[in-house]
């Protein structure tokens, strides 16, 4: 009798989530997920043991992380195919694999190669450690169904528990929209970082917003910038259209014809690595 009563009072087992790749975004995600999951982390480039108590994450091997109920792949796009191949033997039937890549067409094609006994969901949190440092409630996240119906459970959890604004879409529609939303903003920010602006005692609200955008993105890695601009199949056309329009508009105001602008010497190439003050 006592044993049955004790058993009924036991807390239900929390689902496990394996974080494969615990860099800046992975650690940021753990802070919000650890209240709802038993978090198991694997990252060959990071020592997670000193962070176990602080972030409620259990450092584990790749097989242990890949055998969780949910498996989140958080690494640069260029590493995704290799990781997908390595985790195949350890994925349990019925588990759910998710990625958090900033582009979706390429990763979705890679994730379709996972074993048929797992469900697959593509996600793109449209925020990060900087934009979400004051809280993530109300921030947007894209969900791309790839295999199975688990995307509904994922979307419901994100809405109800994390209070995120969820948009369910396709990989193609996502990348078409992000070509403008992310491609242009990251390109403009990189350009401004490469031509430091002189300090100004008088500014406008519009200029302050532009400066704030640049400061928000200046800590993003070169890998993220490359993924956003090079891995998205629709970004090149958007950037080309932006540059063509810039020449036309700039030529009108500078008194130069488009032909003169094209024939002028190209400015000396500058380093695109972000440089921002701490």
PDB file of C-alpha atoms in Angstrom, residues 18-268:
ATOM      1  CA  UNK A  18      19.759  16.692 -26.270  1.00  0.00           C
ATOM      2  CA  UNK A  19      21.522  19.909 -27.267  1.00  0.00           C
ATOM      3  CA  UNK A  20      24.163  19.035 -29.845  1.00  0.00           C
ATOM      4  CA  UNK A  21      26.195  22.205 -30.179  1.00  0.00           C
ATOM      5  CA  UNK A  22      26.208  24.440 -27.111  1.00  0.00           C
ATOM      6  CA  UNK A  23      27.706  27.678 -28.377  1.00  0.00           C
ATOM      7  CA  UNK A  24      26.297  31.167 -27.828  1.00  0.00           C
ATOM      8  CA  UNK A  25      22.803  30.330 -29.044  1.00  0.00           C
ATOM      9  CA  UNK A  26      22.789  26.819 -27.606  1.00  0.00           C
ATOM     10  CA  UNK A  27      23.582  28.102 -24.128  1.00  0.00           C
ATOM     11  CA  UNK A  28      20.993  30.852 -24.538  1.00  0.00           C
ATOM     12  CA  UNK A  29      18.392  28.216 -25.432  1.00  0.00           C
ATOM     13  CA  UNK A  30      19.326  26.021 -22.457  1.00  0.00           C
ATOM     14  CA  UNK A  31      18.478  28.856 -20.062  1.00  0.00           C
ATOM     15  CA  UNK A  32      14.888  28.831 -21.339  1.00  0.00           C
ATOM     16  CA  UNK A  33      14.482  25.081 -21.821  1.00  0.00           C
ATOM     17  CA  UNK A  34      15.946  23.738 -18.579  1.00  0.00           C
ATOM     18  CA  UNK A  35      12.773  24.503 -16.627  1.00  0.00           C
ATOM     19  CA  UNK A  36      10.816  22.172 -18.886  1.00  0.00           C
ATOM     20  CA  UNK A  37      13.293  19.445 -19.901  1.00  0.00           C
ATOM     21  CA  UNK A  38      16.155  17.399 -18.589  1.00  0.00           C
ATOM     22  CA  UNK A  39      18.857  18.955 -20.754  1.00  0.00           C
ATOM     23  CA  UNK A  40      21.758  16.859 -22.021  1.00  0.00           C
ATOM     24  CA  UNK A  41      24.496  18.719 -23.866  1.00  0.00           C
ATOM     25  CA  UNK A  42      27.275  17.714 -26.230  1.00  0.00           C
ATOM     26  CA  UNK A  43      29.804  20.062 -27.790  1.00  0.00           C
ATOM     27  CA  UNK A  44      33.312  18.899 -28.758  1.00  0.00           C
ATOM     28  CA  UNK A  45      34.560  22.500 -28.682  1.00  0.00           C
ATOM     29  CA  UNK A  46      33.276  23.498 -25.250  1.00  0.00           C
ATOM     30  CA  UNK A  47      33.829  22.308 -21.691  1.00  0.00           C
ATOM     31  CA  UNK A  48      30.296  22.105 -20.303  1.00  0.00           C
ATOM     32  CA  UNK A  49      31.083  20.691 -16.865  1.00  0.00           C
ATOM     33  CA  UNK A  50      31.765  24.082 -15.176  1.00  0.00           C
ATOM     34  CA  UNK A  51      28.389  25.266 -16.483  1.00  0.00           C
ATOM     35  CA  UNK A  52      26.310  22.292 -15.336  1.00  0.00           C
ATOM     36  CA  UNK A  53      25.090  23.818 -12.076  1.00  0.00           C
ATOM     37  CA  UNK A  54      24.573  27.303 -13.479  1.00  0.00           C
ATOM     38  CA  UNK A  55      22.579  26.285 -16.542  1.00  0.00           C
ATOM     39  CA  UNK A  56      21.078  22.948 -15.436  1.00  0.00           C
ATOM     40  CA  UNK A  57      22.747  21.071 -18.261  1.00  0.00           C
ATOM     41  CA  UNK A  58      24.271  17.604 -18.060  1.00  0.00           C
ATOM     42  CA  UNK A  59      27.466  17.211 -20.086  1.00  0.00           C
ATOM     43  CA  UNK A  60      27.289  14.003 -22.108  1.00  0.00           C
ATOM     44  CA  UNK A  61      28.645  12.104 -25.083  1.00  0.00           C
ATOM     45  CA  UNK A  62      27.245  12.366 -28.601  1.00  0.00           C
ATOM     46  CA  UNK A  63      25.387   9.003 -28.317  1.00  0.00           C
ATOM     47  CA  UNK A  64      23.779  10.100 -25.038  1.00  0.00           C
ATOM     48  CA  UNK A  65      22.653  13.460 -26.425  1.00  0.00           C
ATOM     49  CA  UNK A  66      21.363  11.892 -29.644  1.00  0.00           C
ATOM     50  CA  UNK A  67      19.271   9.308 -27.762  1.00  0.00           C
ATOM     51  CA  UNK A  68      17.073  11.896 -26.012  1.00  0.00           C
ATOM     52  CA  UNK A  69      13.353  12.415 -26.595  1.00  0.00           C
ATOM     53  CA  UNK A  70      14.096  15.650 -28.455  1.00  0.00           C
ATOM     54  CA  UNK A  71      17.386  16.349 -30.225  1.00  0.00           C
ATOM     55  CA  UNK A  72      18.282  19.944 -31.125  1.00  0.00           C
ATOM     56  CA  UNK A  73      21.046  20.512 -33.680  1.00  0.00           C
ATOM     57  CA  UNK A  74      22.645  23.888 -33.011  1.00  0.00           C
ATOM     58  CA  UNK A  75      25.724  24.351 -35.167  1.00  0.00           C
ATOM     59  CA  UNK A  76      26.819  26.202 -38.347  1.00  0.00           C
ATOM     60  CA  UNK A  77      25.049  25.066 -41.516  1.00  0.00           C
ATOM     61  CA  UNK A  78      28.311  23.764 -42.963  1.00  0.00           C
ATOM     62  CA  UNK A  79      28.586  21.258 -40.077  1.00  0.00           C
ATOM     63  CA  UNK A  80      24.998  19.998 -40.241  1.00  0.00           C
ATOM     64  CA  UNK A  81      25.414  17.198 -42.800  1.00  0.00           C
ATOM     65  CA  UNK A  82      28.326  15.671 -40.908  1.00  0.00           C
ATOM     66  CA  UNK A  83      26.481  15.795 -37.574  1.00  0.00           C
ATOM     67  CA  UNK A  84      23.333  14.282 -39.107  1.00  0.00           C
ATOM     68  CA  UNK A  85      25.394  11.369 -40.386  1.00  0.00           C
ATOM     69  CA  UNK A  86      27.074  10.856 -37.004  1.00  0.00           C
ATOM     70  CA  UNK A  87      23.885  10.782 -34.926  1.00  0.00           C
ATOM     71  CA  UNK A  88      21.970   8.336 -37.131  1.00  0.00           C
ATOM     72  CA  UNK A  89      22.862   5.156 -35.151  1.00  0.00           C
ATOM     73  CA  UNK A  90      21.800   6.650 -31.803  1.00  0.00           C
ATOM     74  CA  UNK A  91      18.395   8.166 -32.585  1.00  0.00           C
ATOM     75  CA  UNK A  92      15.525   6.401 -30.835  1.00  0.00           C
ATOM     76  CA  UNK A  93      12.299   5.500 -32.619  1.00  0.00           C
ATOM     77  CA  UNK A  94       9.688   8.184 -32.056  1.00  0.00           C
ATOM     78  CA  UNK A  95      12.172  10.894 -31.094  1.00  0.00           C
ATOM     79  CA  UNK A  96      12.018  14.367 -32.615  1.00  0.00           C
ATOM     80  CA  UNK A  97      15.012  16.046 -34.272  1.00  0.00           C
ATOM     81  CA  UNK A  98      15.055  19.822 -34.696  1.00  0.00           C
ATOM     82  CA  UNK A  99      17.516  22.288 -36.191  1.00  0.00           C
ATOM     83  CA  UNK A 100      17.849  26.014 -35.487  1.00  0.00           C
ATOM     84  CA  UNK A 101      19.586  27.118 -38.691  1.00  0.00           C
ATOM     85  CA  UNK A 102      19.011  30.616 -40.088  1.00  0.00           C
ATOM     86  CA  UNK A 103      18.231  29.158 -43.513  1.00  0.00           C
ATOM     87  CA  UNK A 104      15.853  26.320 -44.165  1.00  0.00           C
ATOM     88  CA  UNK A 105      15.976  24.972 -47.747  1.00  0.00           C
ATOM     89  CA  UNK A 106      19.427  23.405 -47.505  1.00  0.00           C
ATOM     90  CA  UNK A 107      19.070  22.119 -43.921  1.00  0.00           C
ATOM     91  CA  UNK A 108      15.603  20.673 -44.671  1.00  0.00           C
ATOM     92  CA  UNK A 109      17.075  18.632 -47.536  1.00  0.00           C
ATOM     93  CA  UNK A 110      19.826  17.339 -45.217  1.00  0.00           C
ATOM     94  CA  UNK A 111      17.429  16.489 -42.385  1.00  0.00           C
ATOM     95  CA  UNK A 112      15.232  14.445 -44.719  1.00  0.00           C
ATOM     96  CA  UNK A 113      18.126  11.978 -44.786  1.00  0.00           C
ATOM     97  CA  UNK A 114      17.554  11.048 -41.140  1.00  0.00           C
ATOM     98  CA  UNK A 115      16.118   7.582 -40.395  1.00  0.00           C
ATOM     99  CA  UNK A 116      12.393   7.228 -41.070  1.00  0.00           C
ATOM    100  CA  UNK A 117      11.672   6.252 -37.450  1.00  0.00           C
ATOM    101  CA  UNK A 118      12.271   9.827 -36.202  1.00  0.00           C
ATOM    102  CA  UNK A 119      10.183  12.930 -36.746  1.00  0.00           C
ATOM    103  CA  UNK A 120      11.882  16.057 -38.065  1.00  0.00           C
ATOM    104  CA  UNK A 121      11.076  19.728 -37.474  1.00  0.00           C
ATOM    105  CA  UNK A 122      12.917  22.747 -38.834  1.00  0.00           C
ATOM    106  CA  UNK A 123      12.962  25.846 -36.650  1.00  0.00           C
ATOM    107  CA  UNK A 124      14.428  29.321 -36.894  1.00  0.00           C
ATOM    108  CA  UNK A 125      14.263  31.478 -33.771  1.00  0.00           C
ATOM    109  CA  UNK A 126      14.210  35.028 -35.173  1.00  0.00           C
ATOM    110  CA  UNK A 127      16.144  36.296 -32.162  1.00  0.00           C
ATOM    111  CA  UNK A 128      19.302  35.492 -30.265  1.00  0.00           C
ATOM    112  CA  UNK A 129      21.270  36.219 -27.094  1.00  0.00           C
ATOM    113  CA  UNK A 130      21.404  39.956 -27.837  1.00  0.00           C
ATOM    114  CA  UNK A 131      17.864  40.600 -29.043  1.00  0.00           C
ATOM    115  CA  UNK A 132      16.459  38.253 -26.392  1.00  0.00           C
ATOM    116  CA  UNK A 133      18.566  39.331 -23.442  1.00  0.00           C
ATOM    117  CA  UNK A 134      15.623  41.131 -21.806  1.00  0.00           C
ATOM    118  CA  UNK A 135      13.214  38.244 -22.334  1.00  0.00           C
ATOM    119  CA  UNK A 136      11.826  36.259 -25.248  1.00  0.00           C
ATOM    120  CA  UNK A 137       8.080  36.567 -24.670  1.00  0.00           C
ATOM    121  CA  UNK A 138       6.384  37.677 -27.885  1.00  0.00           C
ATOM    122  CA  UNK A 139       9.446  37.151 -30.066  1.00  0.00           C
ATOM    123  CA  UNK A 140       8.952  35.298 -33.374  1.00  0.00           C
ATOM    124  CA  UNK A 141      10.039  31.800 -34.339  1.00  0.00           C
ATOM    125  CA  UNK A 142       9.499  30.016 -37.646  1.00  0.00           C
ATOM    126  CA  UNK A 143       8.468  26.347 -37.707  1.00  0.00           C
ATOM    127  CA  UNK A 144       8.994  24.237 -40.850  1.00  0.00           C
ATOM    128  CA  UNK A 145       7.313  20.801 -40.817  1.00  0.00           C
ATOM    129  CA  UNK A 146       9.664  18.289 -42.466  1.00  0.00           C
ATOM    130  CA  UNK A 147       8.477  14.835 -41.368  1.00  0.00           C
ATOM    131  CA  UNK A 148       5.639  13.775 -39.100  1.00  0.00           C
ATOM    132  CA  UNK A 149       3.172  15.712 -36.969  1.00  0.00           C
ATOM    133  CA  UNK A 150       5.484  16.536 -34.043  1.00  0.00           C
ATOM    134  CA  UNK A 151       5.714  20.121 -35.301  1.00  0.00           C
ATOM    135  CA  UNK A 152       2.255  20.651 -33.764  1.00  0.00           C
ATOM    136  CA  UNK A 153       3.508  19.625 -30.319  1.00  0.00           C
ATOM    137  CA  UNK A 154       6.595  21.814 -30.738  1.00  0.00           C
ATOM    138  CA  UNK A 155       4.502  24.814 -31.837  1.00  0.00           C
ATOM    139  CA  UNK A 156       2.061  24.347 -28.936  1.00  0.00           C
ATOM    140  CA  UNK A 157       4.918  24.206 -26.404  1.00  0.00           C
ATOM    141  CA  UNK A 158       6.590  27.313 -27.817  1.00  0.00           C
ATOM    142  CA  UNK A 159       3.339  29.252 -27.689  1.00  0.00           C
ATOM    143  CA  UNK A 160       2.071  28.100 -24.297  1.00  0.00           C
ATOM    144  CA  UNK A 161       5.282  27.714 -22.291  1.00  0.00           C
ATOM    145  CA  UNK A 162       7.804  30.100 -23.840  1.00  0.00           C
ATOM    146  CA  UNK A 163       5.182  32.612 -25.038  1.00  0.00           C
ATOM    147  CA  UNK A 164       6.778  32.880 -28.468  1.00  0.00           C
ATOM    148  CA  UNK A 165       4.998  34.073 -31.594  1.00  0.00           C
ATOM    149  CA  UNK A 166       4.985  30.995 -33.836  1.00  0.00           C
ATOM    150  CA  UNK A 167       4.659  31.045 -37.614  1.00  0.00           C
ATOM    151  CA  UNK A 168       4.346  27.718 -39.414  1.00  0.00           C
ATOM    152  CA  UNK A 169       5.732  27.984 -42.942  1.00  0.00           C
ATOM    153  CA  UNK A 170       7.636  26.162 -45.682  1.00  0.00           C
ATOM    154  CA  UNK A 171      11.391  26.138 -46.186  1.00  0.00           C
ATOM    155  CA  UNK A 172      11.073  28.008 -49.489  1.00  0.00           C
ATOM    156  CA  UNK A 173       8.751  30.699 -48.127  1.00  0.00           C
ATOM    157  CA  UNK A 174      11.012  31.138 -45.114  1.00  0.00           C
ATOM    158  CA  UNK A 175      14.139  31.638 -47.209  1.00  0.00           C
ATOM    159  CA  UNK A 176      12.399  34.023 -49.616  1.00  0.00           C
ATOM    160  CA  UNK A 177      11.334  36.252 -46.739  1.00  0.00           C
ATOM    161  CA  UNK A 178      14.648  35.996 -44.869  1.00  0.00           C
ATOM    162  CA  UNK A 179      16.516  37.041 -48.016  1.00  0.00           C
ATOM    163  CA  UNK A 180      15.155  40.515 -47.353  1.00  0.00           C
ATOM    164  CA  UNK A 181      14.591  40.462 -43.597  1.00  0.00           C
ATOM    165  CA  UNK A 182      18.037  39.126 -42.685  1.00  0.00           C
ATOM    166  CA  UNK A 183      20.057  39.395 -45.879  1.00  0.00           C
ATOM    167  CA  UNK A 184      19.626  43.154 -46.224  1.00  0.00           C
ATOM    168  CA  UNK A 185      19.967  44.023 -42.541  1.00  0.00           C
ATOM    169  CA  UNK A 186      23.145  41.992 -42.101  1.00  0.00           C
ATOM    170  CA  UNK A 187      24.636  43.345 -45.332  1.00  0.00           C
ATOM    171  CA  UNK A 188      23.924  46.973 -44.382  1.00  0.00           C
ATOM    172  CA  UNK A 189      25.297  46.405 -40.881  1.00  0.00           C
ATOM    173  CA  UNK A 190      28.506  44.877 -42.238  1.00  0.00           C
ATOM    174  CA  UNK A 191      28.944  47.799 -44.625  1.00  0.00           C
ATOM    175  CA  UNK A 192      28.494  50.339 -41.812  1.00  0.00           C
ATOM    176  CA  UNK A 193      30.918  48.433 -39.603  1.00  0.00           C
ATOM    177  CA  UNK A 194      33.452  48.616 -42.423  1.00  0.00           C
ATOM    178  CA  UNK A 195      33.135  52.415 -42.744  1.00  0.00           C
ATOM    179  CA  UNK A 196      33.070  53.629 -39.118  1.00  0.00           C
ATOM    180  CA  UNK A 197      30.886  56.701 -38.738  1.00  0.00           C
ATOM    181  CA  UNK A 198      32.259  59.824 -37.056  1.00  0.00           C
ATOM    182  CA  UNK A 199      30.831  60.617 -33.612  1.00  0.00           C
ATOM    183  CA  UNK A 200      27.910  63.032 -33.849  1.00  0.00           C
ATOM    184  CA  UNK A 201      26.541  65.318 -31.149  1.00  0.00           C
ATOM    185  CA  UNK A 202      23.304  65.741 -33.104  1.00  0.00           C
ATOM    186  CA  UNK A 203      21.355  62.721 -34.321  1.00  0.00           C
ATOM    187  CA  UNK A 204      17.894  61.801 -35.513  1.00  0.00           C
ATOM    188  CA  UNK A 205      15.669  58.964 -34.380  1.00  0.00           C
ATOM    189  CA  UNK A 206      16.186  57.231 -37.733  1.00  0.00           C
ATOM    190  CA  UNK A 207      19.983  57.413 -37.365  1.00  0.00           C
ATOM    191  CA  UNK A 208      19.779  56.106 -33.805  1.00  0.00           C
ATOM    192  CA  UNK A 209      17.740  53.129 -35.031  1.00  0.00           C
ATOM    193  CA  UNK A 210      20.332  52.460 -37.744  1.00  0.00           C
ATOM    194  CA  UNK A 211      23.142  52.612 -35.200  1.00  0.00           C
ATOM    195  CA  UNK A 212      21.230  50.354 -32.808  1.00  0.00           C
ATOM    196  CA  UNK A 213      20.703  47.779 -35.577  1.00  0.00           C
ATOM    197  CA  UNK A 214      24.420  47.767 -36.338  1.00  0.00           C
ATOM    198  CA  UNK A 215      25.355  47.374 -32.669  1.00  0.00           C
ATOM    199  CA  UNK A 216      22.810  44.563 -32.293  1.00  0.00           C
ATOM    200  CA  UNK A 217      24.317  42.551 -35.135  1.00  0.00           C
ATOM    201  CA  UNK A 218      27.991  43.380 -34.714  1.00  0.00           C
ATOM    202  CA  UNK A 219      28.610  40.403 -32.404  1.00  0.00           C
ATOM    203  CA  UNK A 220      27.237  37.885 -34.883  1.00  0.00           C
ATOM    204  CA  UNK A 221      29.882  35.508 -36.148  1.00  0.00           C
ATOM    205  CA  UNK A 222      31.261  35.331 -39.674  1.00  0.00           C
ATOM    206  CA  UNK A 223      29.727  31.847 -39.882  1.00  0.00           C
ATOM    207  CA  UNK A 224      26.253  33.247 -39.243  1.00  0.00           C
ATOM    208  CA  UNK A 225      26.769  36.045 -41.771  1.00  0.00           C
ATOM    209  CA  UNK A 226      27.942  33.498 -44.332  1.00  0.00           C
ATOM    210  CA  UNK A 227      24.943  31.256 -43.659  1.00  0.00           C
ATOM    211  CA  UNK A 228      22.478  34.118 -44.035  1.00  0.00           C
ATOM    212  CA  UNK A 229      23.997  35.526 -47.215  1.00  0.00           C
ATOM    213  CA  UNK A 230      25.607  32.531 -48.928  1.00  0.00           C
ATOM    214  CA  UNK A 231      23.431  29.563 -47.927  1.00  0.00           C
ATOM    215  CA  UNK A 232      20.096  31.231 -48.691  1.00  0.00           C
ATOM    216  CA  UNK A 233      19.390  30.680 -52.417  1.00  0.00           C
ATOM    217  CA  UNK A 234      17.357  33.900 -52.669  1.00  0.00           C
ATOM    218  CA  UNK A 235      19.762  36.375 -51.052  1.00  0.00           C
ATOM    219  CA  UNK A 236      22.000  36.977 -54.062  1.00  0.00           C
ATOM    220  CA  UNK A 237      19.148  38.418 -56.155  1.00  0.00           C
ATOM    221  CA  UNK A 238      18.059  40.682 -53.292  1.00  0.00           C
ATOM    222  CA  UNK A 239      21.592  41.994 -52.731  1.00  0.00           C
ATOM    223  CA  UNK A 240      22.117  42.557 -56.453  1.00  0.00           C
ATOM    224  CA  UNK A 241      18.873  44.524 -56.640  1.00  0.00           C
ATOM    225  CA  UNK A 242      19.896  46.547 -53.575  1.00  0.00           C
ATOM    226  CA  UNK A 243      23.310  47.413 -55.013  1.00  0.00           C
ATOM    227  CA  UNK A 244      21.860  48.353 -58.409  1.00  0.00           C
ATOM    228  CA  UNK A 245      19.285  50.598 -56.757  1.00  0.00           C
ATOM    229  CA  UNK A 246      21.977  52.154 -54.542  1.00  0.00           C
ATOM    230  CA  UNK A 247      24.031  53.077 -57.607  1.00  0.00           C
ATOM    231  CA  UNK A 248      21.043  54.599 -59.338  1.00  0.00           C
ATOM    232  CA  UNK A 249      19.846  56.600 -56.339  1.00  0.00           C
ATOM    233  CA  UNK A 250      23.346  57.594 -55.263  1.00  0.00           C
ATOM    234  CA  UNK A 251      24.232  58.672 -58.793  1.00  0.00           C
ATOM    235  CA  UNK A 252      21.272  61.019 -58.983  1.00  0.00           C
ATOM    236  CA  UNK A 253      22.169  62.778 -55.756  1.00  0.00           C
ATOM    237  CA  UNK A 254      25.921  62.856 -56.404  1.00  0.00           C
ATOM    238  CA  UNK A 255      25.506  64.151 -59.945  1.00  0.00           C
ATOM    239  CA  UNK A 256      27.174  61.100 -61.458  1.00  0.00           C
ATOM    240  CA  UNK A 257      25.687  58.962 -64.159  1.00  0.00           C
ATOM    241  CA  UNK A 258      25.350  55.233 -63.574  1.00  0.00           C
ATOM    242  CA  UNK A 259      28.013  54.635 -66.226  1.00  0.00           C
ATOM    243  CA  UNK A 260      30.461  56.949 -64.431  1.00  0.00           C
ATOM    244  CA  UNK A 261      29.784  55.182 -61.166  1.00  0.00           C
ATOM    245  CA  UNK A 262      30.436  51.800 -62.710  1.00  0.00           C
ATOM    246  CA  UNK A 263      33.670  53.005 -64.290  1.00  0.00           C
ATOM    247  CA  UNK A 264      34.968  54.649 -61.136  1.00  0.00           C
ATOM    248  CA  UNK A 265      37.615  52.847 -59.172  1.00  0.00           C
ATOM    249  CA  UNK A 266      36.252  50.423 -56.655  1.00  0.00           C
ATOM    250  CA  UNK A 267      36.954  51.429 -53.043  1.00  0.00           C
ATOM    251  CA  UNK A 268      39.741  49.645 -51.276  1.00  0.00           C
TER     252      UNK A 268
END
